[in-house]
Coordinates of C-alpha atoms in Angstrom, one line a residue:
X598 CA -25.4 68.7 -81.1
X599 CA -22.7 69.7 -79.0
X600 CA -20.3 67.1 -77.2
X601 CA -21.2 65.9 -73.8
X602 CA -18.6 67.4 -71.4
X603 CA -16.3 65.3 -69.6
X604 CA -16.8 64.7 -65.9
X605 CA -13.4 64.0 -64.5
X606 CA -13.4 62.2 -61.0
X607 CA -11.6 63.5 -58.1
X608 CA -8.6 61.3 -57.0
X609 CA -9.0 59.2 -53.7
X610 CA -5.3 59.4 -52.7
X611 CA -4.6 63.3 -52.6
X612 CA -0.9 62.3 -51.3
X613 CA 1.0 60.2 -52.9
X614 CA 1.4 56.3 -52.0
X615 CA 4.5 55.5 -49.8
X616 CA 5.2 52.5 -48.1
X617 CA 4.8 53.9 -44.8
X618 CA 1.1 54.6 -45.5
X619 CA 0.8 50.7 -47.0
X620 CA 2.4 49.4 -43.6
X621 CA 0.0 52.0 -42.1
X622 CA -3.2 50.3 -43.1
X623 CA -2.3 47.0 -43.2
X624 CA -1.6 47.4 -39.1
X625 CA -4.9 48.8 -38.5
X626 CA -6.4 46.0 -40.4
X627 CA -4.5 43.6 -38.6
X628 CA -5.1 45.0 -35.2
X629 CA -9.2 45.0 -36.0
X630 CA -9.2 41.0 -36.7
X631 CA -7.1 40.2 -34.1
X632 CA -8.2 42.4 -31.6
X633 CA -8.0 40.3 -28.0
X634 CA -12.0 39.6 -26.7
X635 CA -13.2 39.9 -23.2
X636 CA -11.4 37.1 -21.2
X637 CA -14.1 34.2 -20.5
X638 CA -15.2 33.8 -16.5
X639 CA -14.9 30.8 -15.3
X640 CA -18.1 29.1 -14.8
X641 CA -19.5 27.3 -11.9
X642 CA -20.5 23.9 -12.7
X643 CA -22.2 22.9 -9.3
X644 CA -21.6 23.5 -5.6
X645 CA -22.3 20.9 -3.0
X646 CA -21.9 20.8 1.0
X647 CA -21.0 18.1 3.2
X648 CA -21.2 18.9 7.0
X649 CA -20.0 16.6 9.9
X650 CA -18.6 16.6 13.2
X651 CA -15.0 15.9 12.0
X652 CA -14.8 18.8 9.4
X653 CA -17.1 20.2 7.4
X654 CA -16.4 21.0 3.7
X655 CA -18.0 22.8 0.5
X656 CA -17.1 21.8 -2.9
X657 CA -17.3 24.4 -5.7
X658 CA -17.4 22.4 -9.3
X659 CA -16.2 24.7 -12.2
X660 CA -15.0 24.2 -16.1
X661 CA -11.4 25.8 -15.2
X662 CA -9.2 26.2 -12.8
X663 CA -9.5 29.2 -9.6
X664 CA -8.0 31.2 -8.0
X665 CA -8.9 32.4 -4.3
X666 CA -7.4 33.8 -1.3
X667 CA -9.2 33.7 2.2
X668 CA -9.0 35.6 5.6
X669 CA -10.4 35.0 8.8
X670 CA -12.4 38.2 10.5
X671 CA -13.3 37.8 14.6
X672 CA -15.9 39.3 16.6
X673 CA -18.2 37.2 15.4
X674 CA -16.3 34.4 13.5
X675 CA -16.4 35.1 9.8
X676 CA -14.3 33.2 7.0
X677 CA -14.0 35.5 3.8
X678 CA -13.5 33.9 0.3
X679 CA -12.1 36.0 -2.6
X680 CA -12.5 33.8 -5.8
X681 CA -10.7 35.8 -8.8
X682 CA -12.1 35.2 -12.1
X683 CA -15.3 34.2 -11.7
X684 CA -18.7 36.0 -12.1
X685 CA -21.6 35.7 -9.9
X686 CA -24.1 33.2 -11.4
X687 CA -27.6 30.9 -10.1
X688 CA -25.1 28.2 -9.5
X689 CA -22.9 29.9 -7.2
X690 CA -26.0 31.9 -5.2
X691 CA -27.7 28.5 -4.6
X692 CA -24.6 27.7 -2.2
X693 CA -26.7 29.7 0.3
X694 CA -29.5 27.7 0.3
X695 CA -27.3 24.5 0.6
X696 CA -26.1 25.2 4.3
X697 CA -28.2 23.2 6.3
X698 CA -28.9 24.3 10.0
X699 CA -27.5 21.5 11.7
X700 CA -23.9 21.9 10.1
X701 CA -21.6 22.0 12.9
X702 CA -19.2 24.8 11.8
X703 CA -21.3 27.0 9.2
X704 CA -24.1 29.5 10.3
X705 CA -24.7 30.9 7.2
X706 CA -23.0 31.9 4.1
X707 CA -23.9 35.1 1.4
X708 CA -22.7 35.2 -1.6
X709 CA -21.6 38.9 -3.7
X710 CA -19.6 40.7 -6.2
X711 CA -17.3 42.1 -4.7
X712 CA -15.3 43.8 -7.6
X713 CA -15.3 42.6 -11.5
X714 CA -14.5 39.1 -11.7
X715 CA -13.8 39.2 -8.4
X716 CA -16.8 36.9 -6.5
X717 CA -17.2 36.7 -2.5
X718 CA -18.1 34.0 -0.1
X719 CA -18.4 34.9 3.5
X720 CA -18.9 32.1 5.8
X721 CA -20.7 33.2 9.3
X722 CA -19.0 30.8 11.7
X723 CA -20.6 29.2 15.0
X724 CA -17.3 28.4 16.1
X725 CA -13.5 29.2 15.3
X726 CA -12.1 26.6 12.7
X727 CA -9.0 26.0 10.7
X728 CA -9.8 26.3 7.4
X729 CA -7.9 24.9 4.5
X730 CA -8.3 26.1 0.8
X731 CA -7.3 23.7 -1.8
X732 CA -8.0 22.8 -6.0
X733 CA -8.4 19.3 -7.1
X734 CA -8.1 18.5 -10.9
X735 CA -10.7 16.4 -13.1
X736 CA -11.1 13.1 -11.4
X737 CA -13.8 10.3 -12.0
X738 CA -16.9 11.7 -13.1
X739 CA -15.8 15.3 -11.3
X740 CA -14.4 18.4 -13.3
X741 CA -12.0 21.0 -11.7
X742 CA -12.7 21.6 -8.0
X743 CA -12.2 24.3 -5.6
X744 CA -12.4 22.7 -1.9
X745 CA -12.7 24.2 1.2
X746 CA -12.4 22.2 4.6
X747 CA -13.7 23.3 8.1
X748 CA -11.9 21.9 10.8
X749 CA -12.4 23.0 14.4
X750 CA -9.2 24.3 16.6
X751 CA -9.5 21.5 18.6
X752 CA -8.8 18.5 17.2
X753 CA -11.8 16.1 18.8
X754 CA -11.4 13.0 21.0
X755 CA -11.9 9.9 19.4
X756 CA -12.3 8.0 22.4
X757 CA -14.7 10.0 24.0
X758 CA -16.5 10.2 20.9
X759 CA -16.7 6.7 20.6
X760 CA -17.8 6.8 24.6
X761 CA -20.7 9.3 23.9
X762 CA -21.6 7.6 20.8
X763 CA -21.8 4.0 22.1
X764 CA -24.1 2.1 23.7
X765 CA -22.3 -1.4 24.4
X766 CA -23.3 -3.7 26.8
X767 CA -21.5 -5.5 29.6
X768 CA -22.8 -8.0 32.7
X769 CA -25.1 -5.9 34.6
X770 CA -23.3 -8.0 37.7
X771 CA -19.9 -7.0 37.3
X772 CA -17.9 -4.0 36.5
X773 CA -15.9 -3.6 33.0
X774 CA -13.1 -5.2 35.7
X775 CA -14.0 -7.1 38.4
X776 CA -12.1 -9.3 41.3
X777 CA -13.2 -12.4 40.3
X778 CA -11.8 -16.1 39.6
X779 CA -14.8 -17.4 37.5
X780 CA -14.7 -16.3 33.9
X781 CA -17.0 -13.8 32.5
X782 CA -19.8 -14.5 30.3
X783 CA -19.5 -15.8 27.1
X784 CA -20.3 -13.3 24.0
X785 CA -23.3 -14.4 22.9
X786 CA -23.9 -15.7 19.4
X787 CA -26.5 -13.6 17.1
X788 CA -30.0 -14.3 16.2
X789 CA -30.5 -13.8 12.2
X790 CA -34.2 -14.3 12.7
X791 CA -34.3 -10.6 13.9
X792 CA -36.3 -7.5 12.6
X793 CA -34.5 -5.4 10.1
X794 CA -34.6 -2.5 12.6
X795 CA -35.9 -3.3 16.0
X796 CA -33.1 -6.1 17.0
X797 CA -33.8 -7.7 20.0
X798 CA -31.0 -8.9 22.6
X799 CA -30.0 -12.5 21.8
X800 CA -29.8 -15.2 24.7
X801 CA -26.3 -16.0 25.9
X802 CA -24.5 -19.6 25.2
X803 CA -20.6 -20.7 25.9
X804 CA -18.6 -21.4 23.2
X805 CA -16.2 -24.1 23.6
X806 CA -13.4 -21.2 24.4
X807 CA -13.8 -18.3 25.6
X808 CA -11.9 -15.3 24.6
X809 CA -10.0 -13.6 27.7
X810 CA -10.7 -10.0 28.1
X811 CA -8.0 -7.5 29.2
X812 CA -8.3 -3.9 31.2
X813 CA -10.5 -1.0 29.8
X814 CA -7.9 0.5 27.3
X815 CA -6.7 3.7 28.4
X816 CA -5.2 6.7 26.2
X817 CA -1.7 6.1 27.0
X818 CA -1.3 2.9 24.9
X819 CA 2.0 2.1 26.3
X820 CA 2.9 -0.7 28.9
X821 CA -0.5 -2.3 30.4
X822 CA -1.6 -2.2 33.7
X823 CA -0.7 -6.4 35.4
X824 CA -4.1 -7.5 37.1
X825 CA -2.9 -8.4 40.7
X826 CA -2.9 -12.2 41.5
X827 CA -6.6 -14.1 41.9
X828 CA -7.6 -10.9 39.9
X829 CA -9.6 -11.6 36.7
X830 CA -9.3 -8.7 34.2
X831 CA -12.3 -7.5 32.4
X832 CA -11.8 -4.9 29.1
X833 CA -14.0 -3.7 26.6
X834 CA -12.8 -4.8 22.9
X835 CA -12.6 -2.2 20.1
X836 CA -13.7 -2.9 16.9
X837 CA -12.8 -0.4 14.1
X838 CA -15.6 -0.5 11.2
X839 CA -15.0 1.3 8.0
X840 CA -17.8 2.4 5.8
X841 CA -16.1 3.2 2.7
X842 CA -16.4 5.9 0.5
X843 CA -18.6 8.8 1.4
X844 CA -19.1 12.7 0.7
X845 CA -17.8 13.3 -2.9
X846 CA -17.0 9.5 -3.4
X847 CA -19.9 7.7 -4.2
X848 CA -17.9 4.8 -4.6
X849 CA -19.8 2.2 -6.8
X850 CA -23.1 3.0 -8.5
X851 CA -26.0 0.5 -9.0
X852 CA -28.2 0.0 -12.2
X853 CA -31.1 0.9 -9.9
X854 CA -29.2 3.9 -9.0
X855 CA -27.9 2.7 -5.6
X856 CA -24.6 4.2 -4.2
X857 CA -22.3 1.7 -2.5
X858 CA -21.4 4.9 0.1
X859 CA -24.9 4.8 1.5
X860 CA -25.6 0.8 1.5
X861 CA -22.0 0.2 3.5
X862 CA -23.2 2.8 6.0
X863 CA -26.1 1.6 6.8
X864 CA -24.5 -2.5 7.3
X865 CA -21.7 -0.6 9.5
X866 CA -24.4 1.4 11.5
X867 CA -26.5 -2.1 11.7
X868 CA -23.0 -3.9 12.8
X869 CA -22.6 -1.6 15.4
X870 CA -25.6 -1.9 17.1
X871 CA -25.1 -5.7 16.9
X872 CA -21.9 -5.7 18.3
X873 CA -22.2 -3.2 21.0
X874 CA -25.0 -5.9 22.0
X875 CA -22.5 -8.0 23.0
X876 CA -20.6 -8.0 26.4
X877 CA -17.6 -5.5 26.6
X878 CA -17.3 -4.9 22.9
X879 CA -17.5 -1.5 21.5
X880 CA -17.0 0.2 18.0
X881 CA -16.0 3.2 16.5
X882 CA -17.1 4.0 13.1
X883 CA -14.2 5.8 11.2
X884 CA -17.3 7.8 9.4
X885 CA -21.0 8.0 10.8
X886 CA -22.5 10.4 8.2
X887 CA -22.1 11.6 4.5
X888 CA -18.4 12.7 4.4
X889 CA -14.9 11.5 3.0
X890 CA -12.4 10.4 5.3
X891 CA -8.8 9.7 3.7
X892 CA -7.4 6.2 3.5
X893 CA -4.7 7.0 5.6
X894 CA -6.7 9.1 8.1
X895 CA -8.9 5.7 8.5
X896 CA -6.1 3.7 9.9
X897 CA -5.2 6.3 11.7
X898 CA -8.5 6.8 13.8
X899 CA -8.6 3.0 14.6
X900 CA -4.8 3.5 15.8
X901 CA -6.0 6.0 18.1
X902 CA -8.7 4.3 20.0
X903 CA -6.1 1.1 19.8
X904 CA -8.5 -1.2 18.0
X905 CA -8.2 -4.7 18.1
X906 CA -10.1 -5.5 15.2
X907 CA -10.3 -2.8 11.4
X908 CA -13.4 -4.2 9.4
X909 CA -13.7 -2.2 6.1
X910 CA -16.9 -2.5 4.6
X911 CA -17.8 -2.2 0.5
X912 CA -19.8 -3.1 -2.6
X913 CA -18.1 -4.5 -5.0
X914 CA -18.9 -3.4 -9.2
X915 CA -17.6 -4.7 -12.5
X916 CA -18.1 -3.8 -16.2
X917 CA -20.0 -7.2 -16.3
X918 CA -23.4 -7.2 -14.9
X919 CA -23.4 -11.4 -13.9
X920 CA -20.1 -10.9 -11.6
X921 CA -21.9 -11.8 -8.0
X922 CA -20.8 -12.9 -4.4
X923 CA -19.1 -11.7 -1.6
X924 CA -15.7 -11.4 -0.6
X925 CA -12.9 -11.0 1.7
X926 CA -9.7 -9.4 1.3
X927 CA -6.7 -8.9 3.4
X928 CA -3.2 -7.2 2.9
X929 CA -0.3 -8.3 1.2
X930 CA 3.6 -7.4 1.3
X931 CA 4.3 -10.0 -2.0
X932 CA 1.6 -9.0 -4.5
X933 CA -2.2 -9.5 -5.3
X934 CA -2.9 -13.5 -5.2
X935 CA -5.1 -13.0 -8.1
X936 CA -5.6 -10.3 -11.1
X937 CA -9.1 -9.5 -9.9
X938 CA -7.9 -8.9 -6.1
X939 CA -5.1 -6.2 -7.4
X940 CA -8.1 -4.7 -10.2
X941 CA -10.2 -4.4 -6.9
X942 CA -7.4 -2.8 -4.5
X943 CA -6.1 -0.5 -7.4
X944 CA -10.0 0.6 -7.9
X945 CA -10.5 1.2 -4.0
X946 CA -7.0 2.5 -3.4
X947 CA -8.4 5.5 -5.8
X948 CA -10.5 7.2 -3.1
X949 CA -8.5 9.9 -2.3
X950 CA -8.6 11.1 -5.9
X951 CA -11.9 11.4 -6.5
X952 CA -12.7 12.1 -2.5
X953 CA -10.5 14.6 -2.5
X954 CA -7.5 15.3 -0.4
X955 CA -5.3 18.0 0.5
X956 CA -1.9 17.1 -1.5
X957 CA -0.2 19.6 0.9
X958 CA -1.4 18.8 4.2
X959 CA -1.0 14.4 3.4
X960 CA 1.6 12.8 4.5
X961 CA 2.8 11.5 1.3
X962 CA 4.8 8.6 3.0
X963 CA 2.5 7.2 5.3
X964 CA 1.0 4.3 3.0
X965 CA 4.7 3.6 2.4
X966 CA 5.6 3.9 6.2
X967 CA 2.9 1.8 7.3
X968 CA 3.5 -1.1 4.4
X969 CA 7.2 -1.2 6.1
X970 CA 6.1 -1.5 9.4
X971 CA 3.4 -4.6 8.9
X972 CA 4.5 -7.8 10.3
X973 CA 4.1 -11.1 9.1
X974 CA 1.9 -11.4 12.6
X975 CA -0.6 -8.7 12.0
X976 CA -1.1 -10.3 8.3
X977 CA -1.6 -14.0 9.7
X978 CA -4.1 -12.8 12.4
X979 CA -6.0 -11.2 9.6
X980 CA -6.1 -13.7 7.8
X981 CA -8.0 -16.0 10.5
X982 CA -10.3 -13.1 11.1
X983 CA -10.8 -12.8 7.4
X984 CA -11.5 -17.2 7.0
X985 CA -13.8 -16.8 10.2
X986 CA -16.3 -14.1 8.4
X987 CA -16.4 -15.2 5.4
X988 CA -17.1 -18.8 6.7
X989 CA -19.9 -17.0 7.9
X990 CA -21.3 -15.5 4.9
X991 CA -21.1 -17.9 2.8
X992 CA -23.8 -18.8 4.7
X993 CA -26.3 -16.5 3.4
X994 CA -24.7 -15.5 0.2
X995 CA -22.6 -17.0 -2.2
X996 CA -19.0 -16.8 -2.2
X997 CA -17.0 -14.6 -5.1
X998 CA -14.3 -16.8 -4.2
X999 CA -13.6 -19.9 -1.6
X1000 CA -11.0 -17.8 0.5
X1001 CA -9.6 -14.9 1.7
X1002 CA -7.8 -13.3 -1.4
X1003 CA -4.9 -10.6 -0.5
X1004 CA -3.8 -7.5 -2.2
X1005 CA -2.4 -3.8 -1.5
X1006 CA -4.9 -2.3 -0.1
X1007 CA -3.8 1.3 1.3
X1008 CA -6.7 1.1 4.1
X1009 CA -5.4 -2.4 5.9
X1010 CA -2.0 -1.0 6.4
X1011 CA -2.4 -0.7 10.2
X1012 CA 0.9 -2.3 11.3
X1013 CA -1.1 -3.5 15.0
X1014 CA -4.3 -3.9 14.1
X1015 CA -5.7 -7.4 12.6
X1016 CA -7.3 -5.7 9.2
X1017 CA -10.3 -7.2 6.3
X1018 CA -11.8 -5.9 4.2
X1019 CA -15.7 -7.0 3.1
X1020 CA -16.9 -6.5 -0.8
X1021 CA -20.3 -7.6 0.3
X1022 CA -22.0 -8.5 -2.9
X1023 CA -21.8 -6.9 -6.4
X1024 CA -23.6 -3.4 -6.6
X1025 CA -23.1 -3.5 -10.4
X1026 CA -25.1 -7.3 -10.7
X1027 CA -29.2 -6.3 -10.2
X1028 CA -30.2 -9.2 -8.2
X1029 CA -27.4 -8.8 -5.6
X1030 CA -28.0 -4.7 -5.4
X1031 CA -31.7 -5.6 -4.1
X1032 CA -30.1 -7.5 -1.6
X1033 CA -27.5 -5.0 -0.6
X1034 CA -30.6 -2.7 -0.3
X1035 CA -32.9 -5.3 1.9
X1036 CA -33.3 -4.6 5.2
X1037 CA -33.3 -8.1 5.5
X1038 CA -30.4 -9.1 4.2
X1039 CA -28.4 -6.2 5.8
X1040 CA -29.3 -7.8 8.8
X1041 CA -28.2 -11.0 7.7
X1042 CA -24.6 -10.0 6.5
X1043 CA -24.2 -8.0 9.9
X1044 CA -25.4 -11.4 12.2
X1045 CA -23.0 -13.2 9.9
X1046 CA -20.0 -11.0 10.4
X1047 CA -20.5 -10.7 14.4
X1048 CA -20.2 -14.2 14.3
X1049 CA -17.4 -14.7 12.7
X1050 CA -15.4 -12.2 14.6
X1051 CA -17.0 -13.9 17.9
X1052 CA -15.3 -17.0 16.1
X1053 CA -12.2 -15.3 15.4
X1054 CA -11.8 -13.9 19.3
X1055 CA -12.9 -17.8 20.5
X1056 CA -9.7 -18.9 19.2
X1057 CA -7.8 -15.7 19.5
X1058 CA -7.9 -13.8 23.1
X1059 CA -6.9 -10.7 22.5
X1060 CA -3.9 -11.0 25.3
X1061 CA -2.4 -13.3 23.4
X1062 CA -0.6 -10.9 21.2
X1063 CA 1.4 -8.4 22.1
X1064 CA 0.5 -4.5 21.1
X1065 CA 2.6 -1.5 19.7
X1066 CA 1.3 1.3 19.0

């Protein structure tokens, strides 16, 4: 049998191995491992819109931070939004379905691709604005944000806001001033046995003292007009009330799922009305709907309606469910009085992070400008302001703590103006958040707090200080 014949394979490598060819193929494997991917989009985590009179703003949630450039187009009013690095997603289109019809600045808005990664907003205006484009980083509960505000050209008029918004009261027999040697009549004290809605007119008694009432403020707050002699001078008082939080502050959340932005809202809209009952008082709410206002834009509004009176309302939390009653706080220049009234200002004095301000538009020195201007004066007067309400709620709640606590609050910096603020109950303690949420009880707090600044004015007459502005 013959041999099998040998079968001789044919060599892989024709050429011979150098090291060029080695480096060669180790490259190529190199370059097929590492070989960059697609860059990731950013992704849109949730949009929300907040309109109001004063601005109105939309807040774009996303895992990273964005990019974008904007231009305005006339003829009509169009602002156009290029967001780089971002693809079109359901997120992002329900934006158009968020603008409501009664927003004040925003017609409509539609939403496309406009290139890859490359998305675009345009905004149909009903009127020119100022916009301002701005990121936030993570804050609170919040991940990266991409803010844009919508202010209008004209920067409103709080006074005749306040004027078109009111609806004070005054003796249908005289005029806001009046020539006149008897006094006016006495601000009548409240009735707590009143609806929770419908609130009746209360019948008028005389205190003891009677606060005397200046002039009708006027814009220019500088020297005040001198009645003329046997002339008794009538004026409308201005009380500043500050609902905190709002818009994307929440401020405090309930077990029930209560927001402390919505319960102080409705007490200040419930104060209002109760005050504005009384003879020649009038109020200005630094916010009226679901939107942020700044700390230092707060002060700032009562400054220019020259209030006498800044009443900031809240709901105070804890980690502890059992921590209940109410409080009342007032500034200080030396330091908290107690570790729990510095916790609380350091906690409220965070509202501009997770609200959301403009870094490059704030006036970084203001809180700083204002500390240095408060006088020993304006802290005294608030503190008898502050001792006359919460004498008065004590009444109908209990108290946190016996009296008025101090601490660094940014929002009672007004150097002029007489400032508290309230922590009405405990939002984060059940039984007291179904009391914040009682119509009831809201009217309760509200009669109890117009008394005690009636109390506060008894002793007080506003022309016995004098005013800078």
């Amino acid at each position: 049998m013959p041999p099998p014949s040998q079968i001789r394979p044919e060599p892989l490598i024709t050429s011979p191995i150098t090291r060029r060819t080695v480096l060669k193929a180790g490259g190529t494997l190199l370059l097929s491992v590492f070989a960059p991917l697609p860059a990731m989009a950013a992704q849109i985590l949730a949009v929300r819109v907040w309109p109001a009179a004063d601005y109105t703003r939309v807040t774009l949630e996303n895992d990273s931070i964005l990019k974008a450039t904007h231009f305005i187009v006339k003829d009509p009013e169009r602002l156009v939004i290029d967001i780089e690095g971002l693809e079109l997603n359901p997120t992002l289109k329900g934006l158009v379905a968020k603008i409501q019809s009664n927003d004040p600045y925003i017609k409509q808005v539609r939403v496309g691709q406009n290139r890859p990664n490359v998305v675009r907003l345009v905004f149909d205006l009903k009127e020119e604005v100022r916009p301002q484009l701005f990121t936030l980083p993570p804050a609170g509960s919040y991940n990266h944000r991409l803010i844009f505000d919508l202010y209008p050209v004209q920067e409103p008029d709080l006074i005749a806001q306040m004027i078109e918004k009111g609806d004070w009261s005054s003796d249908p027999a005289k005029p806001p001033m009046a020539d006149t040697r008897t006094p006016p009549p006495a601000l009548p004290l409240p009735d707590s046995g009143k609806p929770p809605v419908a609130v009746a007119p209360p019948a008028e008694i005389r205190p003891d003292v009677r606060p005397e009432l200046r002039p009708e403020v006027r814009q220019d707050p500088r020297p005040e007009a001198r009645p003329q002699p046997g002339q008794k001078v009538v004026r409308l008082i201005t009380i500043a009330l500050d609902p905190g939080h709002g818009g994307e502050d929440p401020g405090a959340t309930g077990s029930r799922g209560s927001r402390e932005k919505d319960i102080v809202l409705s007490i200040a809209k419930r104060l209002k009305s109760k005050l504005e009952m009384q003879p020649n008082m009038r109020v200005m709410l630094t916010r009226d709907a679901d939107f942020f206002v700044p700390l230092g834009m707060r002060v700032e509004k009562a400054r220019k309606v020259q209030a006498d009176l800044f009443v900031s309302i809240h709901a105070d939390a804890f980690i502890q469910p059992s921590a209940r009653g109410s409080s009342v706080f007032v500034l200080s220049e030396k330091g908290a009085t107690s570790s729990a009234a510095r916790w609380m200002a350091n906690k409220e004095n965070q509202a501009d992070l997770i609200g959301g301000v403009n870094v490059k538009n704030h006036d970084q020195q203001l809180a700083s400008v204002l500390l240095d201007l408060s006088t020993t004066a304006q802290i005294n007067d608030s503190m008898k302001l502050g001792s006359a309400v919460l004498r008065e709620i004590g009444g109908i709640n209990r108290l946190h703590k016996g009296s008025v606590e101090q601490a660094g609050f940014a929002v009672l910096k007004a150097p002029d103006i007489p400032s508290i603020l309230i922590e009405t109950a405990f939002i984060s303690n059940p039984e007291e958040e179904a009391k914040l949420t009682d119509n009831a009880y809201q009217d309760q707090l509200a009669d109890a707090i117009v008394t005690g600044i009636k109390n506060y004015f008894a002793k007080n007459p506003p022309l016995a200080k004098s005013r800078s502005a």
